[in-house]
Coordinates of C-alpha atoms and ligand atoms in Angstrom, one line a residue:
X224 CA 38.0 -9.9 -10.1
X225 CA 36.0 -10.0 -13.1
X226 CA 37.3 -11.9 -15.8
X227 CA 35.6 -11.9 -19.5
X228 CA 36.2 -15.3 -21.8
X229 CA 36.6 -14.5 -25.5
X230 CA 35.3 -17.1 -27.8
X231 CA 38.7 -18.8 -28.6
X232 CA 39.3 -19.8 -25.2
X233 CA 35.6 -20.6 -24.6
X234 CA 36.1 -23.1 -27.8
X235 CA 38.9 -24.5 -26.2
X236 CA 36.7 -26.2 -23.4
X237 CA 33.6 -26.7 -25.7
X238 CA 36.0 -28.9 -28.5
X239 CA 38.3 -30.4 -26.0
X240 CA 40.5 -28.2 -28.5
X241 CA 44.3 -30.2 -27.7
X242 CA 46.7 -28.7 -26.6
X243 CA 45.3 -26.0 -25.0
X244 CA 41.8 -27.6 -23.4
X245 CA 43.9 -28.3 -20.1
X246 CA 44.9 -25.2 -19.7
X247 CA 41.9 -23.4 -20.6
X248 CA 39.7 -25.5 -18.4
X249 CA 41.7 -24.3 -15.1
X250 CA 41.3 -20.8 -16.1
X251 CA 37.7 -21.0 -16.3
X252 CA 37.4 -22.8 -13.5
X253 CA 39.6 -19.9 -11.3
X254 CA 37.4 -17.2 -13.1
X255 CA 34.0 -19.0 -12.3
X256 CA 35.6 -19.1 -8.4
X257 CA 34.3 -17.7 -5.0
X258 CA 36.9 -14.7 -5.7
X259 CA 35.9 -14.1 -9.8
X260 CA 33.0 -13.3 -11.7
X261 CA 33.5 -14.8 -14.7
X262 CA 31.4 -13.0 -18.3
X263 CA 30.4 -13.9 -21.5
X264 CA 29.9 -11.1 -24.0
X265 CA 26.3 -11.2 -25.7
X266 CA 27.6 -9.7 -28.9
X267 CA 29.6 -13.1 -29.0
X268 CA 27.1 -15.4 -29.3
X269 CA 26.9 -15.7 -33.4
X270 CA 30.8 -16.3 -33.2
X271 CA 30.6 -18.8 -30.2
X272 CA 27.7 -21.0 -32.1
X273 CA 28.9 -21.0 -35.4
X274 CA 32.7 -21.8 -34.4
X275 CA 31.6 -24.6 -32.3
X276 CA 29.3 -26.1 -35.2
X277 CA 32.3 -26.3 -37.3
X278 CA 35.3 -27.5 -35.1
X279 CA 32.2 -30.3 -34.2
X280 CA 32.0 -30.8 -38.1
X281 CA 35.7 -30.8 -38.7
X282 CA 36.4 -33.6 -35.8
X283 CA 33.6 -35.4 -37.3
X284 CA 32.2 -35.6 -33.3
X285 CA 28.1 -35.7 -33.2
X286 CA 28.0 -37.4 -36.7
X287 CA 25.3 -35.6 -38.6
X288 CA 23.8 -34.1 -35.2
X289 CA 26.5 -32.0 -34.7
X290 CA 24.3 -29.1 -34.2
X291 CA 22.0 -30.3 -31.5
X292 CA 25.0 -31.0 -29.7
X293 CA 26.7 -28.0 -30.2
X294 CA 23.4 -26.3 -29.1
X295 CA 23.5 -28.8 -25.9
X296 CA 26.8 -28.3 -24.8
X297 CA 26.6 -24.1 -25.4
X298 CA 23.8 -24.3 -23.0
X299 CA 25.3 -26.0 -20.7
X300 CA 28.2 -24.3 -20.6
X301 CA 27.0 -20.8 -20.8
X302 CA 24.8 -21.2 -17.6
X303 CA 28.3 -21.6 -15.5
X304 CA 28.9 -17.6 -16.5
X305 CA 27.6 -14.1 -16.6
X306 CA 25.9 -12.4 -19.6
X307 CA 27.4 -9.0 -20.1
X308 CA 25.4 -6.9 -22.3
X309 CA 26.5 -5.8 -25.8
X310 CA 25.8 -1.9 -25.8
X311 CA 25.8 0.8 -28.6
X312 CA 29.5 2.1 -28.2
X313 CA 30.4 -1.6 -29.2
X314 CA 29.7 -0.8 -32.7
X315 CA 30.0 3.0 -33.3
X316 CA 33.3 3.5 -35.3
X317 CA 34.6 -0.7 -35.1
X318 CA 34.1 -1.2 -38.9
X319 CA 37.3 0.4 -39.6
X320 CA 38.8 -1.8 -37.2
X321 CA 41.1 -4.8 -38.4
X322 CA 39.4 -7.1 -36.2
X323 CA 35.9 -5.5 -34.9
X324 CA 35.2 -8.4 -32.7
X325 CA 38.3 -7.0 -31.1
X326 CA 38.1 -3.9 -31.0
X327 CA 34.5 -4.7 -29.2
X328 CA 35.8 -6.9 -26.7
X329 CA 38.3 -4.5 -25.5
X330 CA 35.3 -2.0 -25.0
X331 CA 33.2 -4.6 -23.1
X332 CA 35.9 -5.4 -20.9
X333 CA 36.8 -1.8 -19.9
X334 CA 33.0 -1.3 -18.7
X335 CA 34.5 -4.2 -16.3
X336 CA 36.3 -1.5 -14.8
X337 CA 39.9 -1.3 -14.8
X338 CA 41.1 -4.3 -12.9
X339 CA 38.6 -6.6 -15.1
X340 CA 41.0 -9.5 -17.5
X341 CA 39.6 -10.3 -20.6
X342 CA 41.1 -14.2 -21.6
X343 CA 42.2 -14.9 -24.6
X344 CA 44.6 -16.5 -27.0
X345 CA 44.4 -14.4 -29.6
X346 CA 47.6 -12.7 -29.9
X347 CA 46.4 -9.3 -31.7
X348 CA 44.0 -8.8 -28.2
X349 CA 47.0 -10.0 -26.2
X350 CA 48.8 -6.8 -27.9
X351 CA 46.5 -4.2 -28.4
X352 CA 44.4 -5.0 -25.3
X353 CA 46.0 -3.9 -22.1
X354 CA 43.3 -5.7 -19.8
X355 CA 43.9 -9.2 -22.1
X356 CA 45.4 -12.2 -20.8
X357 CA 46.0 -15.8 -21.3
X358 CA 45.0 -18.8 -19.8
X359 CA 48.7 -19.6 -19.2
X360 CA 48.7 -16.2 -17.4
X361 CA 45.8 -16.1 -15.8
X362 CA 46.4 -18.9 -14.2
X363 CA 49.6 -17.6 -12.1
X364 CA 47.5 -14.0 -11.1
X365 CA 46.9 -13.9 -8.0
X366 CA 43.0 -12.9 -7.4
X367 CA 42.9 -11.3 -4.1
X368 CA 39.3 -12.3 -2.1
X369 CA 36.7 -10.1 -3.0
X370 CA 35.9 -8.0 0.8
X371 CA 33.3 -9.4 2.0
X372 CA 30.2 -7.2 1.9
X373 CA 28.1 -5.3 4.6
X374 CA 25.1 -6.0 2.4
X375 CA 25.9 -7.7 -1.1
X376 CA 23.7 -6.3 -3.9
X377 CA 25.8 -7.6 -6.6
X378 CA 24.5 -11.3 -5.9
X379 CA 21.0 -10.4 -6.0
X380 CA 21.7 -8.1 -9.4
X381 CA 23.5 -11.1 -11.0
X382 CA 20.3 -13.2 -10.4
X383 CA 18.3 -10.4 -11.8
X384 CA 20.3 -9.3 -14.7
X385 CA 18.2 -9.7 -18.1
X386 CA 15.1 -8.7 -16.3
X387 CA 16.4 -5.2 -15.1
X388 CA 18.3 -4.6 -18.4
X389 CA 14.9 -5.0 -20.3
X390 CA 13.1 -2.9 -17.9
X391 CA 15.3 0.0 -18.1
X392 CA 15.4 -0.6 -21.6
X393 CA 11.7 -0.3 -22.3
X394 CA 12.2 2.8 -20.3
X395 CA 14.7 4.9 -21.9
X396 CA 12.2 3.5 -25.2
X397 CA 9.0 4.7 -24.2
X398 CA 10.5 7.5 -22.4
X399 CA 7.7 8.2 -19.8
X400 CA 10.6 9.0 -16.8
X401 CA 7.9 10.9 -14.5
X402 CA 5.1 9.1 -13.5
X403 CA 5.3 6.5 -16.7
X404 CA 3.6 3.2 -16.8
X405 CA 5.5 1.4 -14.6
X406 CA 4.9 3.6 -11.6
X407 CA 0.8 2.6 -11.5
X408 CA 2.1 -0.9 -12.2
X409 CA 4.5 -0.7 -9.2
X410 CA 1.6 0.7 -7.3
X411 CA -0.6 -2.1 -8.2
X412 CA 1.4 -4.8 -7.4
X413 CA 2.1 -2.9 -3.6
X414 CA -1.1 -2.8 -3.0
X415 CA -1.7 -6.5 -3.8
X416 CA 1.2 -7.4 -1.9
X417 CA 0.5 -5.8 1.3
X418 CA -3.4 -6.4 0.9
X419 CA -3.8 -2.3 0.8
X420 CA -6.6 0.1 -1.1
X421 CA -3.9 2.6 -2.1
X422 CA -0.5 3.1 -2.2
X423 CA 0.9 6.5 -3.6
X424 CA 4.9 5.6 -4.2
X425 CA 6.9 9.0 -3.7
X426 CA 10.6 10.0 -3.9
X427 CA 12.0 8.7 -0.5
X428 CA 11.0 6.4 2.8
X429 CA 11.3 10.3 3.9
X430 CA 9.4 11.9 1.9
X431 CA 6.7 9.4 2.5
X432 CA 6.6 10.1 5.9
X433 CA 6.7 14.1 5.1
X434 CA 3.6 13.2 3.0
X435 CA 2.0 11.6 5.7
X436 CA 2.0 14.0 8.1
X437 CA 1.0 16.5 6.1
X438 CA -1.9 14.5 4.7
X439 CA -3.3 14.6 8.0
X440 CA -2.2 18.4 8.6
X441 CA 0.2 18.0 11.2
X442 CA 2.4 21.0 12.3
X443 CA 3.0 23.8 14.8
X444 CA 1.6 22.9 18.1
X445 CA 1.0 19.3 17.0
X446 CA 2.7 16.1 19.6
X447 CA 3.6 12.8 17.4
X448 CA 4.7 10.1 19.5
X449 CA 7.6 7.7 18.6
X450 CA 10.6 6.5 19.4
X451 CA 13.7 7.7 20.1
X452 CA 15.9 4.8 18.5
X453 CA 15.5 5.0 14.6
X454 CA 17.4 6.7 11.9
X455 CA 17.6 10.2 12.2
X456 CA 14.5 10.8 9.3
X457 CA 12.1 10.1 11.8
X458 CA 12.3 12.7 13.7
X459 CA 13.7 14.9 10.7
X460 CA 10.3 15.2 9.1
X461 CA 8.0 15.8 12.4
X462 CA 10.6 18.7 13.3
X463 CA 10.3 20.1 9.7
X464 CA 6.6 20.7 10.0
X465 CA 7.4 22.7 13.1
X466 CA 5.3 19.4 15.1
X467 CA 7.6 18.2 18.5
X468 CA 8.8 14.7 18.4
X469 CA 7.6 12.9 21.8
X470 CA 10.0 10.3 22.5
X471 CA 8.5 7.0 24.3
X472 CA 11.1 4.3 25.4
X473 CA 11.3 1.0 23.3
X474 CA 11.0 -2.6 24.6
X475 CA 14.5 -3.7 24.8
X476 CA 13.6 -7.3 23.6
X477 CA 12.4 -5.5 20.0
X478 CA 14.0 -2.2 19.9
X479 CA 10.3 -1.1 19.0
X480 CA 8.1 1.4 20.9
X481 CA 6.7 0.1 24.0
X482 CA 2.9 0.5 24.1
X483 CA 3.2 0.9 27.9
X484 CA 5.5 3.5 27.7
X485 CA 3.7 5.3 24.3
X486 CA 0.7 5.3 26.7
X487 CA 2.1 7.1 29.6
X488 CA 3.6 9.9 27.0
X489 CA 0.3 10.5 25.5
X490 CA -1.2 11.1 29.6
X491 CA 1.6 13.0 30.4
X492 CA 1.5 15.5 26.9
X493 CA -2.1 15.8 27.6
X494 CA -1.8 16.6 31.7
X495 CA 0.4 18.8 30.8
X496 CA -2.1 20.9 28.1
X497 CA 0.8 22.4 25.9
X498 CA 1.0 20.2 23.0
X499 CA -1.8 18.9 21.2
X500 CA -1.5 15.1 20.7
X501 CA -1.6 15.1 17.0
X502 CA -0.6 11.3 16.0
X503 CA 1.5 8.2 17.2
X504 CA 4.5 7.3 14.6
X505 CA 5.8 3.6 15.6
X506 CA 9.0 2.5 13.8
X507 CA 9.5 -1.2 12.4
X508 CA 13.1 -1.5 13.4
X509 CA 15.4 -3.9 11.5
X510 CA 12.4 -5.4 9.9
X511 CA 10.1 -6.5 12.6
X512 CA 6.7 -4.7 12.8
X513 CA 6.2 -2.9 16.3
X514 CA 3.3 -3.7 18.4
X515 CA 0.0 -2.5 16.0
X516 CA -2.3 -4.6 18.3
X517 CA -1.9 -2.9 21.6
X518 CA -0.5 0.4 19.6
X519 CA -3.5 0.6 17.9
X520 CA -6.0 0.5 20.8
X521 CA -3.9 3.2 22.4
X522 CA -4.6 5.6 19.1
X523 CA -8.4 4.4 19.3
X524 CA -8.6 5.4 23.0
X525 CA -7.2 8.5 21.9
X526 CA -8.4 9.0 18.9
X527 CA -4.7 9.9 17.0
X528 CA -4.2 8.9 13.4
X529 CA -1.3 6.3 13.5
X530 CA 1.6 6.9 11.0
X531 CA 4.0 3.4 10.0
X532 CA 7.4 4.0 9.6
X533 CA 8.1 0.5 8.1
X534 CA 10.9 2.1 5.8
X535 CA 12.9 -0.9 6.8
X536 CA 10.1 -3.7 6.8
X537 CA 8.3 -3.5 3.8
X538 CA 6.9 -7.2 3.8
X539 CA 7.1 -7.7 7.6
X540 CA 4.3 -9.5 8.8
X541 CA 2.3 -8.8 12.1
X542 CA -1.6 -9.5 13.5
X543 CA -2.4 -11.2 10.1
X544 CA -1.1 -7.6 7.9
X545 CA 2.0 -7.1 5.9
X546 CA 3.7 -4.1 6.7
X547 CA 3.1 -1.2 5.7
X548 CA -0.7 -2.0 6.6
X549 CA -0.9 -1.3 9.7
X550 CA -1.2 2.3 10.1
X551 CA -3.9 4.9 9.1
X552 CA -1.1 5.6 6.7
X553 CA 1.9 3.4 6.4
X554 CA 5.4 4.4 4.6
X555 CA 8.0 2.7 3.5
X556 CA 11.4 3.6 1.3
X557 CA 13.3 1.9 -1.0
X558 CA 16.4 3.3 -0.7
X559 CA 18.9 0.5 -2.3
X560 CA 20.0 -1.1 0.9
X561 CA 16.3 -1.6 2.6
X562 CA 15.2 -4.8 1.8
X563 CA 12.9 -3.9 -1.3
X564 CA 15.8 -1.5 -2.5
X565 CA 15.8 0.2 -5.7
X566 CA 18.9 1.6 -7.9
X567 CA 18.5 4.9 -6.5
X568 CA 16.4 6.6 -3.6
X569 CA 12.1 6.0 -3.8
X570 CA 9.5 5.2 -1.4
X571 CA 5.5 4.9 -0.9
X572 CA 2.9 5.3 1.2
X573 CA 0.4 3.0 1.8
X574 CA -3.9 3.5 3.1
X575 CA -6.9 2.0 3.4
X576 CA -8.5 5.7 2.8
X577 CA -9.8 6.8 -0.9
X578 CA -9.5 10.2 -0.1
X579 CA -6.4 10.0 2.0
X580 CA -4.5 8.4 -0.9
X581 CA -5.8 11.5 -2.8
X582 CA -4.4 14.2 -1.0
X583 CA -0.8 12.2 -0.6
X584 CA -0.8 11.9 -4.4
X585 CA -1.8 16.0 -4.8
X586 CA 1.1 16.7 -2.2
X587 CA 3.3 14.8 -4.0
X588 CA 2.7 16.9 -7.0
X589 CA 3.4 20.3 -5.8
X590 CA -0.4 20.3 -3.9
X591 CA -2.2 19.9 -7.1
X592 CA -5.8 19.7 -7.7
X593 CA -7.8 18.6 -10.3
X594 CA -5.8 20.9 -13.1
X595 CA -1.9 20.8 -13.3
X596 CA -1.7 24.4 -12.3
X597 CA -4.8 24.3 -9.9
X598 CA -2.3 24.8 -6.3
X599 CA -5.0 23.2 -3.1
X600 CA -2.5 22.9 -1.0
X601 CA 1.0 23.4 0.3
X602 CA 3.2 20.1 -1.4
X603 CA 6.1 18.8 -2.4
X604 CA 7.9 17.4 -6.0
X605 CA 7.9 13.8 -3.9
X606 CA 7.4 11.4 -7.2
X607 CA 9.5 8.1 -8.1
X608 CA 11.2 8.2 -11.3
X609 CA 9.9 5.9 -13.6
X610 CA 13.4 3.9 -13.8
X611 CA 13.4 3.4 -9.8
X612 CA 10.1 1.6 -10.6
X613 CA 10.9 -0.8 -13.8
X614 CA 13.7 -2.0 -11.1
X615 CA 11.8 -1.9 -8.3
X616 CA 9.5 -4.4 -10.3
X617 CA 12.1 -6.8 -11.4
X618 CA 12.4 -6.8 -7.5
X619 CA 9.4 -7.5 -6.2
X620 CA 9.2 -10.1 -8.3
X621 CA 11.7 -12.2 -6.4
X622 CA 10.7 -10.6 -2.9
X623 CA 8.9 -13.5 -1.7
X624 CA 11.6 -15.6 -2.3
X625 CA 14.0 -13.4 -0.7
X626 CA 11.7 -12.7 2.4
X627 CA 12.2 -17.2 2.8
X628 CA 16.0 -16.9 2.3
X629 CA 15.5 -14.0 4.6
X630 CA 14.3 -16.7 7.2
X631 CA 16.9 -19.0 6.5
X632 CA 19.8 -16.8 7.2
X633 CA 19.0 -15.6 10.1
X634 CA 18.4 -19.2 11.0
X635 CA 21.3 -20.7 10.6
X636 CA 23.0 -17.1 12.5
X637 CA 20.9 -18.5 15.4
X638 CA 22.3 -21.6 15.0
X639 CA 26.1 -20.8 14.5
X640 CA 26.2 -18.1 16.8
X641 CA 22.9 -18.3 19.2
X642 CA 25.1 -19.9 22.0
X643 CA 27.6 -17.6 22.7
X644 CA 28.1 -16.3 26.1
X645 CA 26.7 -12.6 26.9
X646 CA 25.4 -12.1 22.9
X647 CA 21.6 -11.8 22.0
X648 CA 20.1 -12.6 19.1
X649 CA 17.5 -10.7 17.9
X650 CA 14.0 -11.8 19.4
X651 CA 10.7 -12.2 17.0
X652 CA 8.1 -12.5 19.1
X653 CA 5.4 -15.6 18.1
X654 CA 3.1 -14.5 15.0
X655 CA 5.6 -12.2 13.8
X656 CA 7.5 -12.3 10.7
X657 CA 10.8 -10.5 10.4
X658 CA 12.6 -9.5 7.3
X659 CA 15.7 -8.9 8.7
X660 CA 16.3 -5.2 7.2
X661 CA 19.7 -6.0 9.4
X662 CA 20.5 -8.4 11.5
X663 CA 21.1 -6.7 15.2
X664 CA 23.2 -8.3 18.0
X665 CA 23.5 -7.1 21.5
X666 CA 26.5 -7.9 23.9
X667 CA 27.6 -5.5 26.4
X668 CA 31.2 -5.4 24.9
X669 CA 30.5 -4.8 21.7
X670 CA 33.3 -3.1 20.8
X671 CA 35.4 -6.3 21.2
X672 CA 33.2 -8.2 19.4
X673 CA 33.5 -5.7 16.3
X674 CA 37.0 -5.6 16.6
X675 CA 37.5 -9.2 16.3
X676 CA 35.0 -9.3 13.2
X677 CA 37.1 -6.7 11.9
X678 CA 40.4 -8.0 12.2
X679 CA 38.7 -11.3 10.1
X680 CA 37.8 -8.6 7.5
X681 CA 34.4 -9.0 8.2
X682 CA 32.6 -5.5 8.1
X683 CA 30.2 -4.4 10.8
X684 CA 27.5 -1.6 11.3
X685 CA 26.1 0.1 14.7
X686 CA 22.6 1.6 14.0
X687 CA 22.2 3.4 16.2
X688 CA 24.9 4.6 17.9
X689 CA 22.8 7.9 19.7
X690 CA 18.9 7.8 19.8
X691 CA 17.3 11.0 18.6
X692 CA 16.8 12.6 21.4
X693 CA 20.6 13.2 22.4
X694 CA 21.3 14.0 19.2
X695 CA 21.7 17.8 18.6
X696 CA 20.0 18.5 15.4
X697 CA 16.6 18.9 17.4
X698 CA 17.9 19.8 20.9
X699 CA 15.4 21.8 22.3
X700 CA 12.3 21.3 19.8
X701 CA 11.5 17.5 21.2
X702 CA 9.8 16.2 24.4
X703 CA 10.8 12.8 26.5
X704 CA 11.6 11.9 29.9
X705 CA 13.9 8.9 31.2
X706 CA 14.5 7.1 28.2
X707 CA 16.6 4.2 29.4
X708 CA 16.3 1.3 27.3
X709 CA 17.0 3.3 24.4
X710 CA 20.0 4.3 25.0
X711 CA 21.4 0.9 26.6
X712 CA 20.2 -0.3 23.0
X713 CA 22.5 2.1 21.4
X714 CA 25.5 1.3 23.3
X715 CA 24.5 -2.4 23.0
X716 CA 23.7 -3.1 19.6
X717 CA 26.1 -4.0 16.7
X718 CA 24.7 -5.3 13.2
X719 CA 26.1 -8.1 11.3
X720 CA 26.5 -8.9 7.7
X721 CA 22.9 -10.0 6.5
X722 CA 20.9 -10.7 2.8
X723 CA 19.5 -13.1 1.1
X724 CA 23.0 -14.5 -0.7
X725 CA 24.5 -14.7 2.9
X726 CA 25.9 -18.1 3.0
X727 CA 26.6 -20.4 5.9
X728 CA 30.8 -20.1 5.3
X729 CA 30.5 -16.2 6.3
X730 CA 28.8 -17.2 9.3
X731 CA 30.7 -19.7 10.1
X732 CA 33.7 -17.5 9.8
X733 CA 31.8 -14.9 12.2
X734 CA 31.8 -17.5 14.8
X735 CA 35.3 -18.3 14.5
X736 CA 36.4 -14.8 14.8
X737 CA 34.6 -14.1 18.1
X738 CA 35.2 -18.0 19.6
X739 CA 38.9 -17.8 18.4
Ligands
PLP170 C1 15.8 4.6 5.8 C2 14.8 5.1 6.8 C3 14.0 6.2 6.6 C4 14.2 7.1 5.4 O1 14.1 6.5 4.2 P1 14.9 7.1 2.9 O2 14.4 6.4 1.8 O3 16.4 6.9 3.1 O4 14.5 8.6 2.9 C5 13.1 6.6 7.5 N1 12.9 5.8 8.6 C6 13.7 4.8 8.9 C7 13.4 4.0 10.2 C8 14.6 4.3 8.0 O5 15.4 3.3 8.3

């Protein structure tokens, strides 16, 4: 539930205002709980400060100082609560309110949604507001637990707040929205993080890896290796181009591509002389690179361009690079639940090569040239929107930090649940750095195992429940032989609740629920 504090009661605490501090103090206490978000209006702040300074002035407490400590205990107190944002609708038309800061407050609290409480005392909000509520009453709600989320992005935006309201702020001011300053900024720091020449950001993780292959002209005729468990996208883009997806099987200890395996589909395309082997396409599944050092000597022997589908390990590392280094061309997406997620779908692809950068950046543009409406080549509108990228700055920002909590999560998973009888934890081989896009159990009755998370209201995810190559979209138009790991994986596999805000209670509920 959120719950937004109007000055009065906030005063309440902040004067040890009698008789009403007692109750007061409980309420806030219930909002600021595991099962409330509690707010402060900005547009309160004047009202909050200058009340305070005179009930400190009126009860003679803090002698002459009684402005530092009204400025010391505001801060104090305001860092136990949210900041919600004073917007322009809070003032249009509120000067022939009685009471604009009322009128206001009921505005802010409707943007709360429709369950949200504002708490106050003062009885014209108790009438006129139909979301208001006292302390008193407040205090005998019931606030049902908040479900427990797959993936909890509302932590990570509460930590983040001020910085993404500025930056989609500056935005909307400067009004750039297609390829505005914050996109080469973005593209900078990318680069700098993953240690890359070029990165050329782009709509989607899939268009990313549409751009890539048609940067290096794959289509008709053409083979591209990969594998056959990974989200359906994969595959999506190599059919589009009228290329055959090759499945090779994965190594059932990573879910990744096994080099062995990649190696015998690459002799067997090319015994067979039909399809041209046109470039290998490895997948970084939930978050751990695949196998670049023997991958890559298998695309020297061969000579095939090597495309990284690291839409869900952006950060990984592997063999001394971050993903998505590793490839001729690397891609990753940002769609909001990958680990570097925006507010909305994006992605990038990442090289070492000057002029491959250039042509990803003319197919992203409709296959521009050097003019606007010079056409080289065949493209696509594949650009990030300038607001994706002000977010996906505030974002980055904090990645490093998150890729640590990242760490310490899945530690403590290992520790609460690494035990238990016929389930396996996910395995990161040495010199490898997961980030833990999700975090993927197997046990050969999973099905039990989910129900009995889901009975303790704890959601669960199975990715992926068929590999691409029974799935029927492509029947037909892709290549493998046995693929047996794969689809043990997908009959195995069952992810858990995972982020950086995952704390140690909701895995120590997990264990409960399957232990009994
Ligand atoms: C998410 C994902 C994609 C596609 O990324 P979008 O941004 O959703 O288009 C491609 N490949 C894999 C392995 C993915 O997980």
């Amino acid at each position: 539930m959120d719950v937004l504090i109007d000055v009065g009661v906030a005063i309440d605490v902040l004067a040890q205002r009698s008789p009403f501090v007692e109750a007061s103090t409980r309420a806030l206490s219930k909002a600021a709980s595991d099962h409330s978000r509690a707010w402060l209006y900005v547009g309160s702040v004047q009202t909050l400060s200058h009340v305070l300074k005179g009930q400190l002035q009126v009860s003679s407490e803090g002698g002459e100082d009684h402005e530092t400590v009204a400025a010391e205990r505001l801060d104090t107190f305001t860092k136990r609560f949210h900041w919600l944002a004073a917007l322009t609708e809070d003032a249009e038309g509120v000067f022939a309110d009685d009471d604009p800061e009322a009128a206001q407050l009921s505005r802010a609290v409707a943007r709360l949604g429709p369950h949200a409480k504002l708490l106050t005392r003062n009885p014209a909000l108790l009438s006129r507001c139909q979301q208001a509520v006292s302390p008193e009453d407040f205090l005998e709600l019931e606030c049902p637990p908040q479900p427990t989320a797959f993936i909890d992005l509302a932590a990570q935006q509460d930590r983040l707040r001020a910085g993404i309201e500025r930056r989609t702020h500056a935005v909307l001011r400067h009004g750039k929205y297609i390829l505005g300053p914050e996109v080469a900024e973005l593209e900078a720091e990318l680069c700098a993080y993953t240690g890359t020449r070029e990165c050329a950001t782009c709509a989607s993780g899939t268009d990313a890896l549409l751009m890539a292959l048609m940067a290096l002209e794959i289509g008709p005729g053409d083979a591209v290796f990969t594998t056959p468990f990974t989200f359906v996208a994969t595959s999506e883009v190599i059919a589009l181009l009228g290329a055959t997806p090759v499945y090779a099987d994965i190594d059932p200890e990573t879910f990744n591509l096994d080099p062995e395996r990649l190696a015998e589909a690459i002799a067997a395309i090319k015994a067979e002389g039909k399809l041209r082997p046109g470039a290998i396409m490895p997948v970084d599944l939930f978050g751990l690179a695949a196998n670049y050092g023997r991958i890559q000597e298998i695309a020297s022997e061969h000579e095939l361009p090597v495309i990284q589908d690291a839409a869900q390990a952006f950060g990984a590392v592997a063999h001394g690079k971050t993903a998505p280094a590793h490839g001729t061309i690397g891609c990753t997406s940002f769609f909001p639940a990958k680990p570097l997620g925006a507010y909305g779908d994006g992605g990038a692809c990442f090289t070492d090569d000057a002029e491959l950068a250039e042509r990803l950046r003319s197919i992203r543009v409709h296959g521009m040239g050097a003019d606007k409406y010079d056409t080289v080549r065949p493209g696509i509108n594949g650009r990030l929107d300038t607001l994706q990228a002000a977010i996906l700055l505030e974002k980055l920002a904090v990645y490093p930090a998150e890729v640590e909590a990242r760490q310490r999560v899945a530690g403590q998973y290992c520790e609460a649940i690494g035990h238990l009888p016929d389930l396996r934890l996910p395995r990161i081989p040495p010199g490898y750095l997961s980030v833990y896009a999700q975090f993927t159990v197997r046990h050969p009755r999973r099905h039990e195992l989910q129900q009995a998370l889901k009975a303790a209201g704890i959601p669960t995810a199975i990715y992926y429940p068929q590999p691409s190559h029974q799935s029927s979209a492509y029947a037909g138009r892709t290549w493998y032989r046995a693929l047996p790991e794969a689809e043990r994986a997908s009959r195995e596999v069952l992810s858990l609740p995972f982020g950086p805000d995952v704390k140690r209670e909701l895995i120590e509920r997990i264990r409960q629920a399957w232990m009994g």
